[in-house]
């Protein structure tokens, strides 16, 4: 399977499947959860959770392609 975000690839016939998405559930280390709890008190991005979300999204996409 080729995963693209364009309307065409020269020399290839494409089938549009529409919008697809995949999800995975992951857990962070308890210490990072505690630090994230403190971070929510003062506001701002929870970078460890942003990283985890990006990793989970990439894993979900990889599973769909494989």
CSV table of C-alpha atoms in Angstrom, one decimal:
chain,number,residue,atom,x,y,z
A,1,UNK,CA,0.0,0.0,0.0
A,2,UNK,CA,1.2,3.5,-0.8
A,3,UNK,CA,0.1,6.2,1.5
A,4,UNK,CA,-0.2,9.6,-0.2
A,5,UNK,CA,-1.9,13.0,0.2
A,6,UNK,CA,-2.1,13.9,-3.4
A,7,UNK,CA,-4.8,13.5,-6.1
A,8,UNK,CA,-2.5,11.6,-8.5
A,9,UNK,CA,0.8,9.8,-9.0
A,10,UNK,CA,2.1,9.6,-12.6
A,11,UNK,CA,1.8,6.1,-13.9
A,12,UNK,CA,-0.3,4.8,-11.0
A,13,UNK,CA,-4.0,4.1,-10.6
A,14,UNK,CA,-5.2,5.2,-7.3
A,15,UNK,CA,-8.3,4.2,-5.2
A,16,UNK,CA,-9.5,6.9,-2.8
A,17,UNK,CA,-10.5,5.3,0.5
A,18,UNK,CA,-11.6,8.5,2.1
A,19,UNK,CA,-10.6,9.7,5.6
A,20,UNK,CA,-9.2,7.0,7.8
A,21,UNK,CA,-7.7,7.1,11.2
A,22,UNK,CA,-6.1,4.8,13.7
A,23,UNK,CA,-5.7,5.0,17.4
A,24,UNK,CA,-3.5,3.3,20.0
A,25,UNK,CA,-3.7,3.7,23.8
A,26,UNK,CA,-0.4,4.2,25.7
A,27,UNK,CA,0.6,5.1,29.2
A,28,UNK,CA,3.3,7.3,30.5
A,29,UNK,CA,5.7,6.7,33.3
A,30,UNK,CA,4.1,7.5,36.7
A,31,UNK,CA,6.7,10.1,37.4
A,32,UNK,CA,5.9,11.9,34.2
A,33,UNK,CA,2.2,11.7,35.1
A,34,UNK,CA,2.9,13.5,38.4
A,35,UNK,CA,5.0,16.2,36.7
A,36,UNK,CA,2.2,16.7,34.1
A,37,UNK,CA,-0.3,17.2,36.9
A,38,UNK,CA,1.9,20.0,38.3
A,39,UNK,CA,2.2,21.5,34.8
A,40,UNK,CA,-1.6,21.7,34.5
A,41,UNK,CA,-1.8,23.9,37.5
A,42,UNK,CA,0.3,26.6,35.9
A,43,UNK,CA,-0.8,26.0,32.3
A,44,UNK,CA,1.2,25.3,29.1
A,45,UNK,CA,1.8,22.4,26.8
A,46,UNK,CA,2.4,19.0,28.3
A,47,UNK,CA,5.3,18.1,26.0
A,48,UNK,CA,5.6,14.5,27.2
A,49,UNK,CA,1.9,13.9,26.3
A,50,UNK,CA,2.3,15.7,22.9
A,51,UNK,CA,5.3,13.4,22.1
A,52,UNK,CA,3.3,10.3,23.3
A,53,UNK,CA,0.3,11.4,21.1
A,54,UNK,CA,2.6,11.9,18.0
A,55,UNK,CA,4.1,8.4,18.6
A,56,UNK,CA,0.7,6.8,19.0
A,57,UNK,CA,-0.6,8.5,15.8
A,58,UNK,CA,2.5,7.3,13.9
A,59,UNK,CA,2.1,3.8,15.2
A,60,UNK,CA,-1.6,3.8,14.2
A,61,UNK,CA,-0.8,5.0,10.7
A,62,UNK,CA,2.0,2.4,10.4
A,63,UNK,CA,-0.4,-0.4,11.4
A,64,UNK,CA,-3.0,0.7,8.7
A,65,UNK,CA,-0.3,0.8,6.0
A,66,UNK,CA,1.2,-2.6,7.0
